[in-house]
Amino acid sequence: MTAPYLCPNCKTNRTRFNLIEQAPTSVKLDPSTGEILETYSEDERSPFHLPYNGPSIKVQCGACGLIEDEKTFIKLAEFDKH
């Protein structure tokens, strides 16, 4: 986080945010029960299991509760400079 934020929903909050760190876990589930059968490390995934490629941080507005990618908050702050 090295850039200003502006909430794209309430369009007033520039100061209060929750940063949500995403830590994905690769798992294999039982299709009928949903029980976790296996947990994979980054090195041992099966060939059909793609690695997580989403954002490492999500941002939640501390005023209205909207949760979005960090770049959404940054881009709106760049566009609407006061």
PDB file of C-alpha atoms in Angstrom:
ATOM      1  CA  MET A   1       0.000   0.000   0.000  1.00  0.00           C
ATOM      2  CA  THR A   2       1.921   2.976  -1.255  1.00  0.00           C
ATOM      3  CA  ALA A   3      -0.870   4.918  -2.938  1.00  0.00           C
ATOM      4  CA  PRO A   4      -3.944   6.847  -1.769  1.00  0.00           C
ATOM      5  CA  TYR A   5      -7.308   5.052  -1.713  1.00  0.00           C
ATOM      6  CA  LEU A   6     -10.833   6.256  -2.407  1.00  0.00           C
ATOM      7  CA  CYS A   7     -13.864   4.012  -1.943  1.00  0.00           C
ATOM      8  CA  PRO A   8     -15.657   3.442  -5.273  1.00  0.00           C
ATOM      9  CA  ASN A   9     -18.968   2.874  -3.477  1.00  0.00           C
ATOM     10  CA  CYS A  10     -19.384   5.671  -0.930  1.00  0.00           C
ATOM     11  CA  LYS A  11     -16.919   8.001  -2.752  1.00  0.00           C
ATOM     12  CA  THR A  12     -16.092   9.890   0.455  1.00  0.00           C
ATOM     13  CA  ASN A  13     -13.825   7.593   2.471  1.00  0.00           C
ATOM     14  CA  ARG A  14     -10.119   8.196   1.894  1.00  0.00           C
ATOM     15  CA  THR A  15      -8.788   7.217   5.324  1.00  0.00           C
ATOM     16  CA  ARG A  16     -10.433   4.131   6.932  1.00  0.00           C
ATOM     17  CA  PHE A  17      -9.811   0.739   5.338  1.00  0.00           C
ATOM     18  CA  ASN A  18      -9.303  -2.905   6.273  1.00  0.00           C
ATOM     19  CA  LEU A  19      -6.537  -4.709   4.376  1.00  0.00           C
ATOM     20  CA  ILE A  20      -7.324  -8.386   3.865  1.00  0.00           C
ATOM     21  CA  GLU A  21      -4.328 -10.606   3.142  1.00  0.00           C
ATOM     22  CA  GLN A  22      -5.224 -13.618   1.051  1.00  0.00           C
ATOM     23  CA  ALA A  23      -3.419 -16.875   1.789  1.00  0.00           C
ATOM     24  CA  PRO A  24      -4.767 -19.538  -0.587  1.00  0.00           C
ATOM     25  CA  THR A  25      -4.626 -23.219   0.313  1.00  0.00           C
ATOM     26  CA  SER A  26      -4.801 -25.781  -2.490  1.00  0.00           C
ATOM     27  CA  VAL A  27      -7.050 -28.701  -1.541  1.00  0.00           C
ATOM     28  CA  LYS A  28      -8.806 -31.699  -3.068  1.00  0.00           C
ATOM     29  CA  LEU A  29     -12.394 -32.185  -1.840  1.00  0.00           C
ATOM     30  CA  ASP A  30     -14.648 -35.207  -1.708  1.00  0.00           C
ATOM     31  CA  PRO A  31     -17.327 -34.378  -4.306  1.00  0.00           C
ATOM     32  CA  SER A  32     -20.208 -35.815  -2.277  1.00  0.00           C
ATOM     33  CA  THR A  33     -19.361 -34.615   1.243  1.00  0.00           C
ATOM     34  CA  GLY A  34     -17.095 -31.613   0.692  1.00  0.00           C
ATOM     35  CA  GLU A  35     -14.559 -33.098   3.114  1.00  0.00           C
ATOM     36  CA  ILE A  36     -10.919 -32.173   2.451  1.00  0.00           C
ATOM     37  CA  LEU A  37      -9.133 -35.263   1.149  1.00  0.00           C
ATOM     38  CA  GLU A  38      -5.727 -33.713   0.412  1.00  0.00           C
ATOM     39  CA  THR A  39      -3.911 -30.436   0.979  1.00  0.00           C
ATOM     40  CA  TYR A  40      -1.207 -29.538  -1.533  1.00  0.00           C
ATOM     41  CA  SER A  41       1.880 -27.388  -1.163  1.00  0.00           C
ATOM     42  CA  GLU A  42       2.915 -25.154  -4.062  1.00  0.00           C
ATOM     43  CA  ASP A  43       5.379 -27.777  -5.293  1.00  0.00           C
ATOM     44  CA  GLU A  44       3.144 -30.847  -5.178  1.00  0.00           C
ATOM     45  CA  ARG A  45      -0.053 -29.809  -7.004  1.00  0.00           C
ATOM     46  CA  SER A  46      -1.444 -32.245  -9.533  1.00  0.00           C
ATOM     47  CA  PRO A  47      -1.126 -31.303 -13.215  1.00  0.00           C
ATOM     48  CA  PHE A  48      -4.852 -30.445 -13.330  1.00  0.00           C
ATOM     49  CA  HIS A  49      -4.748 -28.111 -10.314  1.00  0.00           C
ATOM     50  CA  LEU A  50      -3.962 -24.523 -11.330  1.00  0.00           C
ATOM     51  CA  PRO A  51      -2.162 -22.269  -8.846  1.00  0.00           C
ATOM     52  CA  TYR A  52      -3.997 -19.282  -7.349  1.00  0.00           C
ATOM     53  CA  ASN A  53      -3.356 -16.163  -9.416  1.00  0.00           C
ATOM     54  CA  GLY A  54      -5.654 -13.622  -7.745  1.00  0.00           C
ATOM     55  CA  PRO A  55      -4.644 -10.561  -5.751  1.00  0.00           C
ATOM     56  CA  SER A  56      -2.636 -10.997  -2.564  1.00  0.00           C
ATOM     57  CA  ILE A  57      -4.518  -8.130  -0.885  1.00  0.00           C
ATOM     58  CA  LYS A  58      -8.184  -7.138  -0.927  1.00  0.00           C
ATOM     59  CA  VAL A  59      -9.410  -3.877   0.615  1.00  0.00           C
ATOM     60  CA  GLN A  60     -12.569  -3.274   2.619  1.00  0.00           C
ATOM     61  CA  CYS A  61     -13.931   0.252   3.055  1.00  0.00           C
ATOM     62  CA  GLY A  62     -14.111   1.066   6.765  1.00  0.00           C
ATOM     63  CA  ALA A  63     -17.172   3.268   6.184  1.00  0.00           C
ATOM     64  CA  CYS A  64     -19.528   1.302   3.899  1.00  0.00           C
ATOM     65  CA  GLY A  65     -18.020  -2.231   3.988  1.00  0.00           C
ATOM     66  CA  LEU A  66     -17.372  -2.690   0.257  1.00  0.00           C
ATOM     67  CA  ILE A  67     -14.674  -5.310  -0.482  1.00  0.00           C
ATOM     68  CA  GLU A  68     -12.759  -5.010  -3.775  1.00  0.00           C
ATOM     69  CA  ASP A  69      -9.290  -5.443  -5.259  1.00  0.00           C
ATOM     70  CA  GLU A  70      -6.765  -2.883  -4.056  1.00  0.00           C
ATOM     71  CA  LYS A  71      -6.297  -1.512  -7.585  1.00  0.00           C
ATOM     72  CA  THR A  72      -9.968  -0.437  -7.693  1.00  0.00           C
ATOM     73  CA  PHE A  73      -9.492   1.852  -4.688  1.00  0.00           C
ATOM     74  CA  ILE A  74      -6.175   3.189  -6.048  1.00  0.00           C
ATOM     75  CA  LYS A  75      -7.516   3.939  -9.542  1.00  0.00           C
ATOM     76  CA  LEU A  76     -10.498   5.898  -8.193  1.00  0.00           C
ATOM     77  CA  ALA A  77      -8.197   7.961  -5.951  1.00  0.00           C
ATOM     78  CA  GLU A  78      -5.989   8.729  -8.975  1.00  0.00           C
ATOM     79  CA  PHE A  79      -9.006   9.760 -11.040  1.00  0.00           C
ATOM     80  CA  ASP A  80     -10.673  11.890  -8.338  1.00  0.00           C
ATOM     81  CA  LYS A  81      -7.885  13.950  -6.785  1.00  0.00           C
ATOM     82  CA  HIS A  82      -9.057  16.659  -4.392  1.00  0.00           C
TER      83      HIS A  82
END
